Amino acid sequence: MRLGLWSLTAILAVSSLAFAGPKKRKPTAAPDRPPQYVLLAFDGSKDINFWNESTAFADTVKTDEGRANVRFTYFINPVYYVEHANRKEYVTPGLNRTVSCIGWSEPTNSFRERIQATGRAFKAGHEIGSHANAHCDQAGTDPGDPMYGHPWSEDDWRSEFDQFNKLIFNIFAVNKQKAEPIPFSQSDIVGFRAPKLSVTNGLWPTLKRFGFRYDTSKSASPTYWPQKMSWGGWNFPLAEIKIAGTNRRTFSMDFNWLTYHSGGVTKPGLTEEERLRFKNQMLDSYKYYFKINYFGGRAPIHIGHHFSKWNKGAYWEAMKDFTKFVCNKPEVKCVTYKEYADWLDGLAPQKYEFYRSGQFEKLRDDNTIRNISTPTLANIRLDTGNQAFEAVVDPADQARMKTMGWKPQLQVDFKPVEGTTLTREQLIQMVGPGKTTFVRAALVNKSGQELDWQTYRIDELGTPKELMSSEPIENRALQGEGIDAHTTPE
């Protein structure tokens, strides 16, 4: 009887285990890897409509897995807040006279609306940084710049930073108007991008003196992890990224794309097909830049644009599409540079090194972003000897040209001309003396689509002042943006 009772007890115990179901596992801890930071910024500040449009767009896109709206960093130029009548309030360092390479507040009496738009952006969570004042060449190396031959000393940089604070934070007094509150202060300006990415050694101690925490005036590989510079602040460089479908690279900045696509101007007669091709090429390139970091070492993404909609808005649309595509992904934070600097400064040294060296478990590539090709193209160039312009392909590429159905094409102002050679006299007759013109040698496929090209700009054509660019304009896609980045019409 006792045996039977024991057996019944055992059977019940086993049965209870069977009906209890599988034992619950403890949830696996999330991998210790850094967020993917995406830093979206603008240089400039003149166009009030763009202030409103860009901040309104940011309010429509979530990031940090839905916890916050996307936030931009705006690097502003105070001369855009100074009415022309009051321009003497600014004295250009190194010249000791008033010079602005990008103009002043326009239209007249618009400064108040502009500073109010800037304040609204700050209150919405966006960052306000410094792009210096007048956007001239502080290194003094550009022959076409008023600063040529006047590289800035440390004292010059100090004057520029002092005047930045004066012009922005006393802007109502500068413009002889009754003061209104400005919702941000000098202590909120902690980031700097040099005009034209042009620097001298006097900048670094000046940044330290004025309490800046980071600089964005350099360039680096697309997988570069920020490091602190000798002056104590973070180096947040623009990236040198691959251009989709080519064997070229460009800075991750819209004006550099304009330089690559159409010689630094909106392409005359731009078709909708061309506009979409420009947009999609930028978008594919930005996505690939994101991909190699998101599924790789998690270096931050740096995108820098301007307050302009060149090539019929192709680049602004690409930036918006990129923002919508990446910012709501898991582990992605589209924030300001200051917020990213806060995160870096909050890391223990060992943790920072662990992240920077990529020792963490990588996110598995989900193949939602395609790789971009780097094709082998024929070498197209523009020869300019013997008073003529000729679209030329290297002899070694002739066999492949025939196999692929490629052809050289000569263009004037981005329009094909008959044949591949044009004399200088023919060019003058076609364009007119004293004009500015663009001459391009392009490699085109069977459909007439351009695959690669070299473009030269000629100013004052056919006059004693005639000047042709010393190298293909496309090479400048890996150089700092010039004055034109703020003055080129849309």
JSON list of C-alpha atoms in Angstrom, two decimals, residues 312-460:
[
{"chain": "A", "resi": 312, "resn": "LYS", "atom": "CA", "xyz": [16.33, 72.23, -58.75]},
{"chain": "A", "resi": 313, "resn": "GLY", "atom": "CA", "xyz": [16.47, 70.96, -55.19]},
{"chain": "A", "resi": 314, "resn": "ALA", "atom": "CA", "xyz": [18.10, 67.61, -56.02]},
{"chain": "A", "resi": 315, "resn": "TYR", "atom": "CA", "xyz": [20.48, 67.72, -53.05]},
{"chain": "A", "resi": 316, "resn": "TRP", "atom": "CA", "xyz": [18.00, 68.96, -50.46]},
{"chain": "A", "resi": 317, "resn": "GLU", "atom": "CA", "xyz": [15.58, 66.23, -51.55]},
{"chain": "A", "resi": 318, "resn": "ALA", "atom": "CA", "xyz": [18.34, 63.63, -51.29]},
{"chain": "A", "resi": 319, "resn": "MET", "atom": "CA", "xyz": [19.21, 64.83, -47.79]},
{"chain": "A", "resi": 320, "resn": "LYS", "atom": "CA", "xyz": [15.57, 64.62, -46.71]},
{"chain": "A", "resi": 321, "resn": "ASP", "atom": "CA", "xyz": [15.17, 61.14, -48.17]},
{"chain": "A", "resi": 322, "resn": "PHE", "atom": "CA", "xyz": [18.38, 60.02, -46.48]},
{"chain": "A", "resi": 323, "resn": "THR", "atom": "CA", "xyz": [17.19, 61.44, -43.15]},
{"chain": "A", "resi": 324, "resn": "LYS", "atom": "CA", "xyz": [13.86, 59.63, -43.40]},
{"chain": "A", "resi": 325, "resn": "PHE", "atom": "CA", "xyz": [15.59, 56.40, -44.42]},
{"chain": "A", "resi": 326, "resn": "VAL", "atom": "CA", "xyz": [18.18, 56.15, -41.63]},
{"chain": "A", "resi": 327, "resn": "CYS", "atom": "CA", "xyz": [17.08, 58.16, -38.60]},
{"chain": "A", "resi": 328, "resn": "ASN", "atom": "CA", "xyz": [14.30, 55.85, -37.43]},
{"chain": "A", "resi": 329, "resn": "LYS", "atom": "CA", "xyz": [16.38, 52.68, -37.69]},
{"chain": "A", "resi": 330, "resn": "PRO", "atom": "CA", "xyz": [17.26, 50.76, -34.50]},
{"chain": "A", "resi": 331, "resn": "GLU", "atom": "CA", "xyz": [20.28, 52.10, -32.61]},
{"chain": "A", "resi": 332, "resn": "VAL", "atom": "CA", "xyz": [20.43, 55.28, -34.74]},
{"chain": "A", "resi": 333, "resn": "LYS", "atom": "CA", "xyz": [20.53, 58.79, -33.27]},
{"chain": "A", "resi": 334, "resn": "CYS", "atom": "CA", "xyz": [20.27, 61.81, -35.58]},
{"chain": "A", "resi": 335, "resn": "VAL", "atom": "CA", "xyz": [21.36, 64.53, -33.18]},
{"chain": "A", "resi": 336, "resn": "THR", "atom": "CA", "xyz": [23.39, 67.72, -32.95]},
{"chain": "A", "resi": 337, "resn": "TYR", "atom": "CA", "xyz": [27.16, 67.82, -32.83]},
{"chain": "A", "resi": 338, "resn": "LYS", "atom": "CA", "xyz": [26.98, 69.10, -29.27]},
{"chain": "A", "resi": 339, "resn": "GLU", "atom": "CA", "xyz": [24.90, 66.10, -28.19]},
{"chain": "A", "resi": 340, "resn": "TYR", "atom": "CA", "xyz": [27.40, 63.78, -29.83]},
{"chain": "A", "resi": 341, "resn": "ALA", "atom": "CA", "xyz": [30.27, 65.55, -28.04]},
{"chain": "A", "resi": 342, "resn": "ASP", "atom": "CA", "xyz": [28.35, 65.13, -24.77]},
{"chain": "A", "resi": 343, "resn": "TRP", "atom": "CA", "xyz": [28.10, 61.38, -25.39]},
{"chain": "A", "resi": 344, "resn": "LEU", "atom": "CA", "xyz": [31.80, 61.08, -26.22]},
{"chain": "A", "resi": 345, "resn": "ASP", "atom": "CA", "xyz": [32.81, 63.09, -23.16]},
{"chain": "A", "resi": 346, "resn": "GLY", "atom": "CA", "xyz": [30.66, 60.83, -20.99]},
{"chain": "A", "resi": 347, "resn": "LEU", "atom": "CA", "xyz": [32.50, 57.67, -22.02]},
{"chain": "A", "resi": 348, "resn": "ALA", "atom": "CA", "xyz": [35.12, 56.18, -19.74]},
{"chain": "A", "resi": 349, "resn": "PRO", "atom": "CA", "xyz": [38.52, 56.02, -21.52]},
{"chain": "A", "resi": 350, "resn": "GLN", "atom": "CA", "xyz": [38.40, 52.23, -21.68]},
{"chain": "A", "resi": 351, "resn": "LYS", "atom": "CA", "xyz": [34.88, 52.25, -23.14]},
{"chain": "A", "resi": 352, "resn": "TYR", "atom": "CA", "xyz": [35.82, 54.90, -25.72]},
{"chain": "A", "resi": 353, "resn": "GLU", "atom": "CA", "xyz": [38.80, 52.82, -26.85]},
{"chain": "A", "resi": 354, "resn": "PHE", "atom": "CA", "xyz": [36.66, 49.66, -26.92]},
{"chain": "A", "resi": 355, "resn": "TYR", "atom": "CA", "xyz": [34.19, 51.39, -29.25]},
{"chain": "A", "resi": 356, "resn": "ARG", "atom": "CA", "xyz": [36.78, 53.21, -31.38]},
{"chain": "A", "resi": 357, "resn": "SER", "atom": "CA", "xyz": [38.75, 50.03, -32.02]},
{"chain": "A", "resi": 358, "resn": "GLY", "atom": "CA", "xyz": [35.60, 48.20, -33.10]},
{"chain": "A", "resi": 359, "resn": "GLN", "atom": "CA", "xyz": [35.87, 45.36, -30.58]},
{"chain": "A", "resi": 360, "resn": "PHE", "atom": "CA", "xyz": [32.09, 45.19, -30.11]},
{"chain": "A", "resi": 361, "resn": "GLU", "atom": "CA", "xyz": [29.71, 42.73, -31.79]},
{"chain": "A", "resi": 362, "resn": "LYS", "atom": "CA", "xyz": [28.74, 44.14, -35.19]},
{"chain": "A", "resi": 363, "resn": "LEU", "atom": "CA", "xyz": [25.15, 44.37, -36.37]},
{"chain": "A", "resi": 364, "resn": "ARG", "atom": "CA", "xyz": [24.44, 41.81, -39.07]},
{"chain": "A", "resi": 365, "resn": "ASP", "atom": "CA", "xyz": [23.97, 43.37, -42.52]},
{"chain": "A", "resi": 366, "resn": "ASP", "atom": "CA", "xyz": [20.30, 42.98, -43.48]},
{"chain": "A", "resi": 367, "resn": "ASN", "atom": "CA", "xyz": [21.06, 43.78, -47.16]},
{"chain": "A", "resi": 368, "resn": "THR", "atom": "CA", "xyz": [18.49, 46.58, -47.29]},
{"chain": "A", "resi": 369, "resn": "ILE", "atom": "CA", "xyz": [21.18, 48.95, -48.59]},
{"chain": "A", "resi": 370, "resn": "ARG", "atom": "CA", "xyz": [22.92, 47.93, -51.77]},
{"chain": "A", "resi": 371, "resn": "ASN", "atom": "CA", "xyz": [26.63, 48.22, -52.31]},
{"chain": "A", "resi": 372, "resn": "ILE", "atom": "CA", "xyz": [27.71, 50.82, -54.84]},
{"chain": "A", "resi": 373, "resn": "SER", "atom": "CA", "xyz": [29.79, 49.90, -57.84]},
{"chain": "A", "resi": 374, "resn": "THR", "atom": "CA", "xyz": [33.17, 51.31, -58.76]},
{"chain": "A", "resi": 375, "resn": "PRO", "atom": "CA", "xyz": [33.32, 50.62, -62.50]},
{"chain": "A", "resi": 376, "resn": "THR", "atom": "CA", "xyz": [36.40, 50.73, -64.66]},
{"chain": "A", "resi": 377, "resn": "LEU", "atom": "CA", "xyz": [35.78, 53.50, -67.15]},
{"chain": "A", "resi": 378, "resn": "ALA", "atom": "CA", "xyz": [37.74, 54.80, -70.10]},
{"chain": "A", "resi": 379, "resn": "ASN", "atom": "CA", "xyz": [40.00, 57.74, -69.32]},
{"chain": "A", "resi": 380, "resn": "ILE", "atom": "CA", "xyz": [38.29, 60.82, -70.77]},
{"chain": "A", "resi": 381, "resn": "ARG", "atom": "CA", "xyz": [40.05, 64.18, -70.75]},
{"chain": "A", "resi": 382, "resn": "LEU", "atom": "CA", "xyz": [39.85, 67.64, -72.30]},
{"chain": "A", "resi": 383, "resn": "ASP", "atom": "CA", "xyz": [42.94, 68.62, -74.27]},
{"chain": "A", "resi": 384, "resn": "THR", "atom": "CA", "xyz": [43.42, 72.37, -74.66]},
{"chain": "A", "resi": 385, "resn": "GLY", "atom": "CA", "xyz": [46.54, 72.71, -76.81]},
{"chain": "A", "resi": 386, "resn": "ASN", "atom": "CA", "xyz": [46.98, 74.30, -80.25]},
{"chain": "A", "resi": 387, "resn": "GLN", "atom": "CA", "xyz": [44.26, 76.91, -79.65]},
{"chain": "A", "resi": 388, "resn": "ALA", "atom": "CA", "xyz": [41.59, 74.20, -79.57]},
{"chain": "A", "resi": 389, "resn": "PHE", "atom": "CA", "xyz": [39.51, 72.07, -77.22]},
{"chain": "A", "resi": 390, "resn": "GLU", "atom": "CA", "xyz": [39.24, 68.33, -77.83]},
{"chain": "A", "resi": 391, "resn": "ALA", "atom": "CA", "xyz": [37.51, 65.45, -76.03]},
{"chain": "A", "resi": 392, "resn": "VAL", "atom": "CA", "xyz": [40.13, 62.71, -75.97]},
{"chain": "A", "resi": 393, "resn": "VAL", "atom": "CA", "xyz": [40.20, 59.07, -74.84]},
{"chain": "A", "resi": 394, "resn": "ASP", "atom": "CA", "xyz": [43.47, 57.27, -74.13]},
{"chain": "A", "resi": 395, "resn": "PRO", "atom": "CA", "xyz": [44.53, 54.89, -76.93]},
{"chain": "A", "resi": 396, "resn": "ALA", "atom": "CA", "xyz": [44.67, 52.02, -74.42]},
{"chain": "A", "resi": 397, "resn": "ASP", "atom": "CA", "xyz": [40.92, 52.39, -73.88]},
{"chain": "A", "resi": 398, "resn": "GLN", "atom": "CA", "xyz": [39.86, 52.39, -77.53]},
{"chain": "A", "resi": 399, "resn": "ALA", "atom": "CA", "xyz": [39.08, 48.66, -77.71]},
{"chain": "A", "resi": 400, "resn": "ARG", "atom": "CA", "xyz": [36.87, 48.82, -74.61]},
{"chain": "A", "resi": 401, "resn": "MET", "atom": "CA", "xyz": [35.16, 51.95, -75.96]},
{"chain": "A", "resi": 402, "resn": "LYS", "atom": "CA", "xyz": [34.11, 49.99, -79.03]},
{"chain": "A", "resi": 403, "resn": "THR", "atom": "CA", "xyz": [32.99, 46.94, -77.03]},
{"chain": "A", "resi": 404, "resn": "MET", "atom": "CA", "xyz": [30.91, 48.98, -74.57]},
{"chain": "A", "resi": 405, "resn": "GLY", "atom": "CA", "xyz": [29.49, 51.36, -77.14]},
{"chain": "A", "resi": 406, "resn": "TRP", "atom": "CA", "xyz": [30.97, 54.38, -75.37]},
{"chain": "A", "resi": 407, "resn": "LYS", "atom": "CA", "xyz": [31.83, 57.63, -77.15]},
{"chain": "A", "resi": 408, "resn": "PRO", "atom": "CA", "xyz": [33.69, 60.84, -76.32]},
{"chain": "A", "resi": 409, "resn": "GLN", "atom": "CA", "xyz": [31.54, 63.96, -76.40]},
{"chain": "A", "resi": 410, "resn": "LEU", "atom": "CA", "xyz": [32.51, 67.63, -76.38]},
{"chain": "A", "resi": 411, "resn": "GLN", "atom": "CA", "xyz": [30.13, 70.04, -74.63]},
{"chain": "A", "resi": 412, "resn": "VAL", "atom": "CA", "xyz": [29.89, 73.81, -74.31]},
{"chain": "A", "resi": 413, "resn": "ASP", "atom": "CA", "xyz": [27.84, 75.01, -71.36]},
{"chain": "A", "resi": 414, "resn": "PHE", "atom": "CA", "xyz": [26.73, 71.39, -70.84]},
{"chain": "A", "resi": 415, "resn": "LYS", "atom": "CA", "xyz": [25.26, 71.05, -74.33]},
{"chain": "A", "resi": 416, "resn": "PRO", "atom": "CA", "xyz": [26.83, 68.68, -76.90]},
{"chain": "A", "resi": 417, "resn": "VAL", "atom": "CA", "xyz": [28.47, 70.23, -79.96]},
{"chain": "A", "resi": 418, "resn": "GLU", "atom": "CA", "xyz": [29.08, 68.60, -83.30]},
{"chain": "A", "resi": 419, "resn": "GLY", "atom": "CA", "xyz": [32.31, 66.63, -83.34]},
{"chain": "A", "resi": 420, "resn": "THR", "atom": "CA", "xyz": [34.89, 66.26, -80.59]},
{"chain": "A", "resi": 421, "resn": "THR", "atom": "CA", "xyz": [37.07, 69.28, -81.44]},
{"chain": "A", "resi": 422, "resn": "LEU", "atom": "CA", "xyz": [36.38, 73.01, -81.28]},
{"chain": "A", "resi": 423, "resn": "THR", "atom": "CA", "xyz": [38.85, 75.80, -82.03]},
{"chain": "A", "resi": 424, "resn": "ARG", "atom": "CA", "xyz": [39.18, 78.72, -79.68]},
{"chain": "A", "resi": 425, "resn": "GLU", "atom": "CA", "xyz": [37.83, 81.08, -82.34]},
{"chain": "A", "resi": 426, "resn": "GLN", "atom": "CA", "xyz": [34.80, 78.85, -82.83]},
{"chain": "A", "resi": 427, "resn": "LEU", "atom": "CA", "xyz": [34.19, 78.90, -79.09]},
{"chain": "A", "resi": 428, "resn": "ILE", "atom": "CA", "xyz": [34.35, 82.70, -78.97]},
{"chain": "A", "resi": 429, "resn": "GLN", "atom": "CA", "xyz": [31.91, 82.95, -81.88]},
{"chain": "A", "resi": 430, "resn": "MET", "atom": "CA", "xyz": [29.57, 80.48, -80.20]},
{"chain": "A", "resi": 431, "resn": "VAL", "atom": "CA", "xyz": [29.57, 82.02, -76.72]},
{"chain": "A", "resi": 432, "resn": "GLY", "atom": "CA", "xyz": [30.58, 85.63, -77.29]},
{"chain": "A", "resi": 433, "resn": "PRO", "atom": "CA", "xyz": [33.64, 87.58, -76.08]},
{"chain": "A", "resi": 434, "resn": "GLY", "atom": "CA", "xyz": [33.85, 88.50, -72.41]},
{"chain": "A", "resi": 435, "resn": "LYS", "atom": "CA", "xyz": [31.50, 85.71, -71.33]},
{"chain": "A", "resi": 436, "resn": "THR", "atom": "CA", "xyz": [31.92, 82.90, -68.83]},
{"chain": "A", "resi": 437, "resn": "THR", "atom": "CA", "xyz": [31.64, 79.44, -70.34]},
{"chain": "A", "resi": 438, "resn": "PHE", "atom": "CA", "xyz": [32.10, 75.80, -69.38]},
{"chain": "A", "resi": 439, "resn": "VAL", "atom": "CA", "xyz": [33.83, 73.34, -71.73]},
{"chain": "A", "resi": 440, "resn": "ARG", "atom": "CA", "xyz": [33.44, 69.66, -70.92]},
{"chain": "A", "resi": 441, "resn": "ALA", "atom": "CA", "xyz": [34.80, 66.40, -72.31]},
{"chain": "A", "resi": 442, "resn": "ALA", "atom": "CA", "xyz": [32.34, 63.64, -71.45]},
{"chain": "A", "resi": 443, "resn": "LEU", "atom": "CA", "xyz": [32.29, 59.88, -71.79]},
{"chain": "A", "resi": 444, "resn": "VAL", "atom": "CA", "xyz": [28.77, 58.84, -72.83]},
{"chain": "A", "resi": 445, "resn": "ASN", "atom": "CA", "xyz": [27.10, 55.46, -73.25]},
{"chain": "A", "resi": 446, "resn": "LYS", "atom": "CA", "xyz": [24.85, 54.19, -76.04]},
{"chain": "A", "resi": 447, "resn": "SER", "atom": "CA", "xyz": [21.91, 56.10, -74.56]},
{"chain": "A", "resi": 448, "resn": "GLY", "atom": "CA", "xyz": [23.86, 59.35, -74.44]},
{"chain": "A", "resi": 449, "resn": "GLN", "atom": "CA", "xyz": [24.10, 59.30, -70.64]},
{"chain": "A", "resi": 450, "resn": "GLU", "atom": "CA", "xyz": [27.29, 60.75, -69.19]},
{"chain": "A", "resi": 451, "resn": "LEU", "atom": "CA", "xyz": [29.49, 58.26, -67.32]},
{"chain": "A", "resi": 452, "resn": "ASP", "atom": "CA", "xyz": [32.49, 60.46, -66.55]},
{"chain": "A", "resi": 453, "resn": "TRP", "atom": "CA", "xyz": [33.73, 63.90, -67.51]},
{"chain": "A", "resi": 454, "resn": "GLN", "atom": "CA", "xyz": [36.23, 66.73, -67.17]},
{"chain": "A", "resi": 455, "resn": "THR", "atom": "CA", "xyz": [34.99, 70.32, -67.07]},
{"chain": "A", "resi": 456, "resn": "TYR", "atom": "CA", "xyz": [36.92, 73.57, -67.33]},
{"chain": "A", "resi": 457, "resn": "ARG", "atom": "CA", "xyz": [35.57, 77.04, -66.66]},
{"chain": "A", "resi": 458, "resn": "ILE", "atom": "CA", "xyz": [36.71, 80.00, -68.75]},
{"chain": "A", "resi": 459, "resn": "ASP", "atom": "CA", "xyz": [36.04, 83.56, -67.55]},
{"chain": "A", "resi": 460, "resn": "GLU", "atom": "CA", "xyz": [36.32, 86.71, -69.69]}
]
